[in-house]
Amino acid sequence: MTHATTDPTSDDDHVYLTLSEASPGPEGEARWAYGTGFADPLLGVDTALPDGVDGADLGAYCLMLGDDALILAQRLIEWCTRAPELEEEVALANLGLDLLGQARQLLTRAGQVDGSGRSEDEFAYWREEHDFRNVRLVETPNGDFAHCIARLLLFSTARHALYELLGGHPDQVLAAVAARGVKELAYHREYATAWTLRLGDGTEHSARRMQAALEALWPLLDELFTAHPVELRLGVDPAQLREPFLRALGEVIAEAGLTVPEAAPLAYVGGRAGRDGVHTEALGPLLAELQVVARAHPGANW
Amino acid sequence: MSAPQIAEQPLEGHFETVVAAEQRIEPRDWMPDAYRATLVRQIAQHAHSEIIGMQPEGNWLTRAPSLRRKAILLAKAQDEAGHGLYLYAAAETLGVDRAELTEKLISGRQKYSSIFNYPTLTFADVGVIGWLVDGAAICNQVPLCRCSYGPYARAMVRICKEESFHQRQGYELLMTLMRGTEAQRRMVQDAVDRWWWPSLMMFGPPDDDSPNTARSMAWRIKRHTNDELRQRFVDMTVPQAQHLGVTLPDPALNWNEERGSWDFGEPDWSELKQVIKGQGPCNTQRIERRRAAHEDGEWVREAAAAYAAKRRADGSSTDGHKGQGDAQGAGR
C-alpha cells in the first residue's frame, strides 16, 4: 500500500499525548480501588494477629466470608451480557466487583493468619470443592432476574448487618474489610430493595415471579444465622442478627406487597452444610469453570 | 426539521459556518437531515459495538485465571456497558430512542463493528483484544473527540480515556504472559495471528472503496480517511509488537525509510465482506445473545415502568431507576 509522506493524523497528536500521560485520575482511582491490584485498600492496616485470637480459627472464618463473596461474585458475573437493561448490566458488574474485592482481601487475610502463606489465587483456584466454606445460598444457580434480586436482598441485608458487627473486631484487617464492606453492602441492599419493590409492586406477573424467587431461596437463609463453632470461638454469633434481619426484611417484603415465605430451612447432611464444606450439586460445575484455565497451567503467573 | 422552509437557507448557512469554523453543532441547532441520519447511524453503530463487544471478552470472565485479572476484566465489561449508555444517550439527542435502536440491532437493521464476530479462543485473546482491538478503536475514536456534533464529541473524550486504559491493561497482560511459560507465549502468538488482520479491517474498506468518507469529512464528523488511520495504527503497533516479542503475521511488513512509515500487506477484503454479510464465525451467536437478554428482560422493564407509573399516580416520585439512583451506583 502507498501512503502520503506527511502524517495527516498529526493534528491528533496532542490528544494521544494526553491519553498516554493520563493517570487514572480521581475518577479512575475510585473505579480501580475495588481491588484490581492498582491500590492496596488495606495499606497501613496492622496485620499482626491480635492477642487471644486463634490464627487457624480466624483463617477459617476469613475463608467462610471470603468464599461467600467470591462465589456470589462469580454468579453475578454470569449475568454479564444477560441483564434486562444496560443500567442493570452496569450495576450487577459493580456489585460483582465489590464482592470480588472483599473476597480477595479476605482470602489474602486467611493465608496470612492460618500459617499456610497461601495467596488469594491459591485459595480460589487450587482448593477442592469440599474445602470451600461458603453458605449454599450463594452457590445455587442464577435463575431469573427475580432470583438474582431475591438472593441479593437476602445476602446483602444479612451481610451488611454482619459487617456492621465486625467493624469492631479485634483483628484490624477483618475490621477494616468490614468497615469498607459495610458501605458497599449498604448500596447492594438499597439496589436489591429498590428492585424488590419494583418487581413486587410492578405487574401481576412480576409480583408472582418475585414471590416465587423469595420462596425458592428462603430455605437457604437459615445457614446465614446458624453459628459455626469457629464463629462462636471468635465471638461472632450470627444468630443475634436473625431477628433484626427478619424485621427489616419483613418491612421490605410488605412494602412490595409480597408475603414473607414460611418455607422450612433446607436440611443439613449429617449435620453439615456449606460452612463445613458440604455443598449443593451446583458448586462443582461453578468451580470447574472458575478454575479450569488456572489449573491447565500449574505454576504460571497471570 | 419542522422548521419552515423559508428559514432553511439562513439556517443552512449558519450550520456550514459553524462546521467550517470548527465549532460544535448542538442538539437544538438546525442541521441537514442527512447529517442527522449519518450521525444517528454512526453513533448507534458505535453504541451497539460497545454492547456486543462485551460478549467476546465476557466469554472469559468466569474462567479468568487470577482474581486480579477477573476484576480487571469485569471492570472493563462494566466500562463498555457504560460507554454504550453514553453513546445511546448521545444518539437520543438526535431524536431517536434507545429501545428503537436496540430493536434495530437485534433485527439486523443496524450494524456493529465486525471485529466482534470473531471468536475468543484462549485467555490470551483478552490481552490481544485490549492491545490491538482497543488500540485500533482508539485510533478511530481520538479524531472523533473533535467531531462537529457536540454530544458525540464529548462522549468520545471520556470513552477514549477509558479505552486507552484498557489498551494498556491488555498490553500489560500480554507482557506478563510473554515472560511466563512456553505455553503462555504460544497462546499469545496464536492470538496475535488470529486478531491482526481483523484489527486492520476495523478501519473500514480502502479509501477508493469508501463512498461515504468524503461527505463525512466535509461535515467534520470524520477527520481522516480509513487508510490514513490504518497506517497510523500499523506505525504505532509494530514497535509495540517488537517490544513484546511477537511476530505480526504479515510477510510484507517492512520499514519504508522514505515514507517514514511501515509498508504492510493487503487484508483479505473478501473475508471481511463475508463477515459483514452475516457469515462471520459469531454473527448469529452475538445477536442471539443480545436478543435473548432483551427479550428475557422484557417483563422486568414492564414491571419497572408499571411501578414508576403507580408512583407517579401516587404523586410520590420515589423511583430512582432511570435517574440518579443507578447513576450513583454505576459511578462509585
XYZ file of C-alpha atoms in Angstrom:
634
model
C 0.000 0.000 0.000
C 1.223 3.514 -0.666
C 0.528 6.467 1.520
C 1.323 10.136 1.783
C 4.651 11.027 3.358
C 3.385 13.565 5.861
C 1.191 12.106 8.535
C -2.269 13.599 8.110
C -3.263 12.361 11.534
C -0.702 14.545 13.333
C -3.450 17.015 14.361
C -4.482 14.448 16.890
C -1.048 14.131 18.442
C -1.875 16.282 21.432
C -4.810 14.004 22.192
C -2.650 10.888 22.027
C -0.165 12.598 24.273
C -2.852 13.379 26.814
C -4.049 9.814 26.690
C -0.652 8.278 27.146
C 0.144 10.576 30.043
C -3.267 10.347 31.603
C -3.123 8.943 35.060
C -6.244 7.149 36.179
C -7.276 10.432 37.784
C -9.546 10.886 40.765
C -12.425 9.168 38.984
C -10.227 6.340 37.812
C -8.836 5.822 41.287
C -12.325 5.268 42.571
C -13.023 2.734 39.892
C -9.804 0.868 40.392
C -9.764 0.914 44.121
C -12.112 -2.085 44.085
C -9.235 -4.443 44.372
C -7.948 -4.606 40.839
C -4.382 -4.537 42.032
C -3.509 -0.900 41.483
C -4.060 0.202 45.036
C -3.952 -1.748 48.214
C -7.003 -0.689 50.183
C -5.553 -2.234 53.326
C -2.285 -0.318 53.135
C -1.189 0.715 56.600
C -3.564 -1.602 58.463
C -1.908 -3.542 61.287
C -1.636 -7.144 60.113
C -0.402 -8.618 63.401
C -2.611 -11.326 64.875
C -4.245 -9.804 67.981
C -3.803 -11.455 71.382
C -6.382 -14.081 72.178
C -7.335 -14.701 68.549
C -6.515 -18.148 67.201
C -4.894 -17.921 63.744
C -6.464 -21.120 62.444
C -9.926 -20.006 63.531
C -9.512 -16.548 62.074
C -8.231 -18.074 58.810
C -11.219 -20.405 58.648
C -13.596 -17.529 59.312
C -11.996 -15.365 56.624
C -12.474 -18.250 54.213
C -16.161 -18.504 55.116
C -16.774 -14.814 54.423
C -14.332 -14.683 51.527
C -15.863 -17.716 49.833
C -19.369 -16.257 50.239
C -18.192 -13.120 48.438
C -16.215 -14.983 45.775
C -18.947 -17.433 44.834
C -21.659 -14.787 44.755
C -19.381 -12.588 42.620
C -18.992 -15.496 40.196
C -22.776 -15.880 39.993
C -23.174 -12.136 39.342
C -20.512 -12.328 36.651
C -22.611 -14.942 34.881
C -25.207 -12.198 34.393
C -22.791 -10.163 32.282
C -24.342 -9.507 28.818
C -27.630 -11.058 30.020
C -29.124 -8.277 32.167
C -32.598 -6.920 31.389
C -31.331 -3.373 30.813
C -27.959 -1.671 30.385
C -28.277 0.134 33.716
C -28.599 -3.280 35.359
C -25.621 -4.549 33.369
C -23.544 -1.767 34.910
C -24.989 -2.211 38.399
C -24.586 -6.001 38.578
C -20.990 -5.753 37.392
C -20.433 -3.105 40.022
C -21.813 -5.348 42.770
C -19.702 -8.232 41.481
C -16.592 -6.044 41.629
C -17.303 -5.046 45.220
C -17.726 -8.678 46.267
C -14.673 -9.775 44.345
C -12.660 -7.085 46.107
C -13.916 -8.269 49.505
C -13.152 -11.880 48.595
C -9.591 -11.029 47.614
C -8.914 -9.214 50.872
C -10.464 -11.952 52.987
C -8.700 -14.827 51.210
C -5.419 -12.961 51.464
C -6.002 -12.481 55.186
C -6.824 -16.186 55.573
C -3.424 -17.065 54.100
C -1.649 -14.611 56.407
C -3.120 -15.959 59.623
C -3.637 -19.688 59.060
C 0.103 -20.318 58.849
C -0.021 -21.595 55.251
C 1.071 -18.394 53.495
C -1.338 -19.185 50.653
C -2.317 -16.372 48.279
C -5.825 -15.356 47.233
C -5.339 -17.258 43.975
C -4.106 -20.414 45.677
C -7.296 -20.405 47.708
C -9.576 -19.574 44.775
C -8.066 -21.839 42.139
C -6.418 -24.737 43.893
C -8.825 -25.833 46.591
C -11.263 -28.672 46.045
C -14.993 -28.232 46.369
C -15.161 -29.643 49.917
C -12.618 -27.054 51.078
C -14.881 -24.148 50.148
C -16.685 -22.713 53.175
C -19.412 -20.586 51.595
C -23.080 -20.918 52.506
C -25.231 -22.758 49.996
C -27.323 -19.648 49.306
C -24.601 -18.058 47.164
C -23.827 -21.088 45.005
C -27.263 -22.113 43.704
C -27.789 -21.391 40.010
C -28.853 -17.902 38.952
C -32.418 -18.421 37.801
C -34.231 -15.342 36.515
C -33.775 -11.676 37.406
C -36.212 -12.046 40.328
C -33.937 -14.771 41.745
C -30.959 -12.512 41.268
C -32.704 -9.731 43.197
C -34.062 -12.038 45.900
C -30.624 -13.517 46.544
C -29.046 -10.065 46.633
C -31.706 -8.856 49.022
C -31.247 -11.753 51.433
C -27.467 -11.798 51.240
C -26.805 -8.071 51.309
C -29.212 -7.412 54.184
C -27.612 -10.152 56.266
C -24.028 -9.343 55.294
C -24.489 -5.645 55.901
C -25.595 -6.386 59.468
C -22.690 -8.763 59.990
C -20.115 -6.288 58.662
C -21.511 -3.638 60.989
C -20.806 -6.015 63.836
C -17.357 -6.949 62.544
C -16.279 -3.321 62.249
C -15.351 -3.630 65.922
C -13.484 -6.924 65.645
C -10.075 -7.088 67.371
C -8.446 -8.250 64.132
C -7.591 -4.968 62.437
C -7.664 -6.412 58.941
C -11.051 -8.071 59.326
C -12.359 -4.876 60.936
C -11.031 -2.782 58.034
C -12.521 -5.103 55.397
C -15.851 -4.995 57.220
C -15.784 -1.202 57.629
C -15.202 -0.809 53.933
C -17.636 -3.566 53.022
C -20.456 -2.112 55.085
C -20.666 0.876 52.724
C -20.643 -1.375 49.683
C -23.269 -3.702 51.135
C -25.464 -0.737 52.018
C -25.615 0.061 48.323
C -26.240 -3.584 47.375
C -29.110 -3.698 49.846
C -30.517 -0.447 48.518
C -30.302 -1.726 44.954
C -31.941 -5.051 45.807
C -34.628 -3.335 47.874
C -35.486 -0.919 45.057
C -35.892 -3.803 42.619
C -37.863 -5.916 45.082
C -40.335 -3.034 45.303
C -40.478 -2.601 41.528
C -41.000 -6.275 40.851
C -43.340 -6.840 43.806
C -45.441 -3.766 43.056
C -44.964 -3.735 39.262
C -47.154 -6.063 37.242
C -49.037 -9.144 38.445
C -46.605 -11.261 36.501
C -43.547 -9.656 38.100
C -45.099 -9.982 41.568
C -45.617 -13.712 41.037
C -42.039 -14.156 39.908
C -40.629 -12.129 42.792
C -42.697 -14.119 45.293
C -41.595 -17.393 43.695
C -37.949 -16.336 43.937
C -38.278 -15.497 47.627
C -39.992 -18.835 48.252
C -37.253 -20.713 46.408
C -34.384 -19.059 48.295
C -35.946 -18.825 51.739
C -34.913 -22.342 52.840
C -31.272 -21.350 52.266
C -31.468 -18.383 54.591
C -31.116 -20.281 57.838
C -27.497 -21.177 57.258
C -26.511 -17.492 57.426
C -27.746 -17.297 61.018
C -26.632 -20.678 62.295
C -23.422 -20.305 64.278
C -20.458 -22.455 63.347
C -18.102 -23.373 66.230
C -15.378 -21.249 64.616
C -17.649 -18.211 64.739
C -18.528 -18.803 68.373
C -14.855 -19.111 69.339
C -14.200 -15.786 67.589
C -17.072 -14.185 69.478
C -19.230 -13.531 66.435
C -22.578 -15.248 66.809
C -24.652 -14.649 63.662
C -27.768 -15.915 65.458
C -28.098 -12.485 67.136
C -28.640 -10.954 63.682
C -31.609 -13.154 62.809
C -34.400 -11.184 64.483
C -33.364 -7.705 63.302
C -32.822 -9.195 59.848
C -36.299 -10.713 59.717
C -37.844 -7.447 60.886
C -36.033 -5.371 58.267
C -36.748 -7.842 55.502
C -40.370 -8.169 56.568
C -40.833 -4.435 56.080
C -39.411 -4.528 52.557
C -41.486 -7.570 51.617
C -44.651 -5.976 52.980
C -43.994 -2.693 51.180
C -43.539 -4.669 47.965
C -46.964 -6.225 48.510
C -45.450 -9.688 48.897
C -45.645 -12.297 51.636
C -42.855 -13.470 53.919
C -42.308 -17.125 52.968
C -42.865 -19.799 55.539
C -40.665 -22.386 53.861
C -38.669 -24.540 56.292
C -34.855 -24.473 56.250
C -33.016 -26.797 53.900
C -31.731 -29.784 55.882
C -28.034 -30.371 56.529
C -26.201 -33.544 55.515
C -25.158 -35.470 58.608
C -25.220 -32.173 60.465
C -23.021 -30.458 57.904
C -23.591 -27.825 55.192
C -21.664 -25.128 53.320
C -19.627 -23.870 56.269
C -18.320 -27.437 56.723
C -17.629 -27.943 53.022
C -20.785 -29.912 52.226
C -22.420 -28.128 49.308
C -25.156 -28.465 46.733
C -24.540 -30.065 43.351
C -24.247 -26.578 41.864
C -20.844 -25.737 43.346
C -18.804 -28.374 41.475
C -19.580 -27.104 37.958
C -19.155 -23.480 39.108
C -15.659 -24.256 40.412
C -14.766 -26.340 37.369
C -15.390 -23.290 35.236
C -13.742 -20.823 37.598
C -10.592 -22.940 37.944
C -10.133 -24.504 34.518
C -7.594 -22.122 32.958
C -5.515 -21.705 36.097
C -5.326 -25.478 36.562
C -4.310 -26.083 32.958
C -1.150 -24.041 33.660
C 0.264 -25.042 37.039
C 2.875 -22.583 38.281
C 2.054 -19.952 35.667
C 1.687 -16.269 36.509
C -1.125 -14.210 35.047
C -36.653 19.794 10.875
C -40.133 21.001 11.339
C -38.513 24.394 10.669
C -40.415 26.260 7.973
C -38.905 26.080 4.501
C -38.479 29.775 4.398
C -35.983 29.765 7.224
C -33.930 26.938 5.893
C -31.394 28.798 3.818
C -30.041 31.073 6.528
C -30.062 28.086 8.883
C -28.043 26.024 6.474
C -25.640 28.904 6.106
C -25.282 29.027 9.867
C -24.670 25.257 10.029
C -21.957 25.445 7.416
C -20.291 28.405 9.097
C -20.240 26.655 12.447
C -18.807 23.455 10.984
C -16.208 25.273 8.917
C -15.121 27.280 11.967
C -14.506 24.005 13.851
C -17.248 24.866 16.305
C -19.825 22.452 17.625
C -23.325 21.725 16.434
C -25.623 21.186 19.417
C -28.911 19.241 19.609
C -31.142 22.316 19.273
C -29.270 23.690 16.267
C -30.612 23.236 12.788
C -28.802 20.527 10.846
C -29.296 18.909 7.439
C -31.385 15.719 7.514
C -28.575 13.709 6.005
C -26.130 14.955 8.665
C -28.565 13.864 11.373
C -29.116 10.495 9.706
C -25.391 9.903 9.284
C -24.764 10.696 12.935
C -27.609 8.510 14.159
C -26.293 5.621 12.102
C -22.707 6.100 13.233
C -23.425 6.712 16.929
C -25.908 3.822 17.089
C -23.420 1.516 15.417
C -20.797 2.645 17.890
C -23.131 2.096 20.874
C -24.101 -1.351 19.582
C -20.407 -2.176 19.198
C -19.763 -1.369 22.846
C -22.589 -3.636 23.964
C -21.901 -6.521 21.589
C -18.196 -6.052 22.318
C -18.814 -7.165 25.905
C -19.520 -10.683 24.672
C -16.180 -11.858 23.265
C -14.282 -10.861 26.398
C -17.192 -11.743 28.644
C -16.608 -15.266 27.397
C -13.535 -15.367 29.692
C -14.946 -13.631 32.762
C -15.980 -16.777 34.586
C -12.683 -18.502 33.708
C -10.145 -15.694 34.200
C -7.134 -17.438 35.756
C -6.445 -14.998 38.588
C -8.761 -12.917 40.735
C -6.924 -9.756 39.763
C -7.446 -10.467 36.047
C -11.052 -11.326 36.737
C -11.594 -7.975 38.461
C -9.840 -6.067 35.661
C -11.916 -7.814 33.009
C -15.152 -7.271 34.907
C -14.357 -3.577 35.345
C -13.708 -3.382 31.613
C -17.028 -5.029 30.762
C -18.705 -2.564 33.094
C -16.983 0.354 31.347
C -18.215 -0.935 28.000
C -21.798 -1.065 29.218
C -21.265 2.496 30.466
C -19.905 3.587 27.065
C -22.956 2.044 25.433
C -25.121 4.108 27.770
C -23.442 7.441 26.974
C -23.499 6.721 23.286
C -27.181 5.777 23.253
C -27.788 8.981 25.211
C -25.832 10.952 22.569
C -27.950 9.309 19.841
C -31.120 10.218 21.761
C -30.213 13.911 21.467
C -30.856 13.436 17.737
C -34.444 12.356 18.257
C -34.248 8.553 18.360
C -34.633 6.374 21.431
C -32.634 3.521 22.840
C -35.411 0.934 22.631
C -35.847 1.661 18.930
C -32.104 1.360 18.309
C -31.916 -1.910 20.258
C -34.781 -3.241 18.166
C -32.830 -2.317 15.021
C -29.736 -4.070 16.332
C -31.445 -7.351 17.130
C -33.391 -7.363 13.889
C -30.144 -6.838 11.957
C -31.151 -3.444 10.535
C -28.240 -1.697 12.236
C -24.690 -2.976 12.340
C -21.940 -3.134 14.924
C -18.214 -3.489 14.409
C -17.451 -6.739 12.587
C -14.447 -7.366 14.807
C -16.791 -8.766 17.460
C -17.911 -11.528 15.118
C -14.607 -13.309 15.669
C -14.341 -15.858 18.494
C -12.170 -15.509 21.619
C -10.474 -18.894 21.896
C -7.945 -18.528 24.714
C -7.361 -16.210 27.657
C -4.589 -14.513 25.657
C -7.319 -13.217 23.349
C -8.377 -10.952 26.209
C -4.943 -9.300 26.167
C -4.754 -9.125 22.387
C -8.213 -7.561 22.156
C -7.086 -4.921 24.648
C -3.895 -4.236 22.764
C -4.962 -4.474 19.112
C -8.737 -4.052 19.038
C -8.873 -1.297 21.658
C -5.743 0.190 20.067
C -7.428 0.326 16.669
C -10.610 1.666 18.257
C -8.589 4.463 19.883
C -7.040 5.410 16.517
C -10.540 5.604 15.090
C -12.034 7.415 18.042
C -9.453 10.013 19.030
C -10.305 12.164 15.997
C -13.987 11.880 16.968
C -13.206 13.925 20.088
C -13.096 16.834 17.585
C -16.277 15.759 15.790
C -18.597 18.621 14.799
C -21.531 17.200 16.781
C -21.102 18.299 20.402
C -22.714 15.435 22.364
C -20.837 12.804 20.359
C -17.510 14.633 20.683
C -17.933 14.982 24.455
C -18.879 11.329 24.893
C -15.777 10.357 22.930
C -13.406 12.283 25.202
C -14.439 10.186 28.176
C -14.586 6.955 26.202
C -11.114 7.450 24.741
C -9.608 7.902 28.191
C -11.085 4.647 29.378
C -10.194 2.824 26.164
C -6.573 3.850 26.482
C -6.611 2.435 29.983
C -7.998 -0.843 28.634
C -5.362 -0.930 25.942
C -2.565 -0.577 28.465
C -4.077 -3.295 30.613
C -4.282 -5.604 27.619
C -0.666 -4.930 26.771
C 0.386 -5.461 30.373
C -1.374 -8.851 30.384
C 0.493 -9.828 27.218
C 3.837 -8.721 28.696
C 3.130 -10.922 31.706
C 2.274 -13.902 29.508
C 5.359 -13.386 27.333
C 7.517 -13.512 30.468
C 5.707 -16.672 31.542
C 5.742 -20.269 30.346
C 6.301 -21.547 26.819
C 2.586 -22.439 26.628
C 1.624 -18.880 27.577
C 3.929 -17.409 24.903
C 2.462 -19.737 22.273
C -1.001 -18.664 23.356
C -0.119 -15.007 22.799
C 1.387 -15.589 19.339
C -1.635 -17.660 18.312
C -3.992 -14.890 19.427
C -1.932 -12.249 17.569
C -2.033 -14.401 14.427
C -5.825 -14.547 14.580
C -6.539 -10.927 15.537
C -4.021 -8.923 13.485
C -5.848 -8.863 10.169
C -9.335 -8.369 11.619
C -7.887 -5.425 13.600
C -6.604 -3.797 10.405
C -10.032 -4.242 8.873
C -11.596 -2.258 11.712
C -10.655 0.922 9.831
C -13.103 0.047 7.095
C -12.631 -0.557 3.390
C -9.774 1.052 1.450
C -10.338 4.718 0.561
C -11.151 4.025 -3.073
C -13.993 1.770 -1.898
C -15.385 4.031 0.841
C -18.218 6.061 -0.687
C -19.297 7.967 2.457
C -15.891 9.186 3.564
C -15.809 12.455 1.593
C -19.154 13.697 2.869
C -18.419 12.748 6.471
C -15.101 14.557 6.240
C -16.757 17.673 4.825
C -19.133 17.645 7.790
C -16.220 17.235 10.213
C -17.717 14.028 11.526
C -14.800 12.103 10.176
C -11.314 13.648 10.162
C -9.108 11.160 8.367
C -9.567 8.552 5.702
C -9.657 4.867 6.527
C -6.238 4.273 5.003
C -4.668 7.148 6.941
C -5.935 5.745 10.212
C -4.890 2.218 9.302
C -1.355 3.448 8.599
C -1.263 5.301 11.893
C -2.297 2.117 13.705
C 0.352 -0.001 11.972
C 3.046 2.562 12.743
C 2.048 2.640 16.402
C 1.725 -1.111 16.733
C 4.831 -2.522 15.047
C 7.271 -1.223 17.676
C 4.946 -2.469 20.434
C 4.948 -5.940 18.837
C 8.748 -5.891 18.698
C 8.969 -4.887 22.336
C 6.542 -7.641 23.242
C 8.444 -10.244 21.235
C 5.613 -11.386 18.958
C 5.587 -11.649 15.175
C 2.855 -9.859 13.254
C 1.606 -12.305 10.599
C 2.395 -10.153 7.560
C 5.458 -11.011 5.435
C 5.093 -7.701 3.608
C 5.647 -5.667 6.766
C 8.686 -3.525 6.025
C 10.054 -0.176 7.215
C 9.897 2.385 4.439
C 12.648 4.901 5.115
C 11.408 7.312 2.508
C 7.862 7.493 3.880
C 8.945 7.150 7.485
C 6.209 4.540 7.872
C 5.707 0.814 7.738
C 4.610 -0.788 4.465
C 2.183 -3.599 5.012
C 0.179 -6.181 3.080
C -3.376 -6.083 1.844
C -6.019 -7.512 4.206
C -8.328 -10.168 2.790
C -11.270 -7.911 1.991
C -13.355 -10.796 0.695
C -13.273 -12.371 4.163
C -14.352 -9.084 5.743
C -17.241 -8.824 3.298
C -18.383 -12.306 4.306
C -18.337 -11.296 7.954
C -20.223 -8.065 7.205
C -22.829 -10.034 5.267
C -23.505 -12.143 8.342
C -21.337 -15.181 7.643
C -18.715 -14.441 10.302
C -17.905 -17.119 12.870
C -20.007 -15.469 15.600
C -22.558 -13.153 13.929
C -25.528 -15.319 14.797
C -24.500 -16.080 18.349
C -23.738 -12.429 19.201
C -27.132 -11.191 18.037
C -28.932 -14.136 19.607
C -27.370 -13.428 22.980
C -28.371 -9.772 22.761
C -31.858 -10.712 21.655
C -32.255 -13.262 24.458
C -31.143 -10.736 27.092
C -33.519 -8.132 25.697
C -36.496 -10.481 25.433
C -35.854 -12.205 28.782
C -35.730 -8.755 30.356
C -38.984 -7.522 28.898
C -41.107 -8.475 31.919
C -38.589 -6.699 34.163
C -38.730 -3.477 32.143
C -42.522 -3.687 32.098
C -42.579 -4.087 35.865
C -40.285 -1.082 36.331
C -42.488 1.010 34.051
C -45.671 -0.096 35.833
C -44.126 0.650 39.218
C -42.978 4.091 38.085
C -46.455 4.839 36.709
C -48.053 3.865 40.042
C -45.661 6.126 41.919
C -46.451 8.995 39.575
C -50.143 8.353 40.160
C -49.479 8.402 43.927
C -47.707 11.681 43.459
C -44.706 10.322 45.311
C -41.787 10.097 42.981
C -39.529 7.712 44.826
C -38.437 5.742 41.814
C -34.829 6.464 41.037
C -34.365 3.750 38.457
C -33.778 5.833 35.372
C -32.429 8.692 37.384
C -29.647 9.286 39.767
C -30.074 6.154 41.858
C -28.409 3.929 39.324
C -26.066 6.545 38.033
C -24.659 6.876 41.523
C -24.259 3.173 41.800
C -22.522 2.943 38.478
C -20.179 5.789 39.121
C -18.872 4.867 42.507
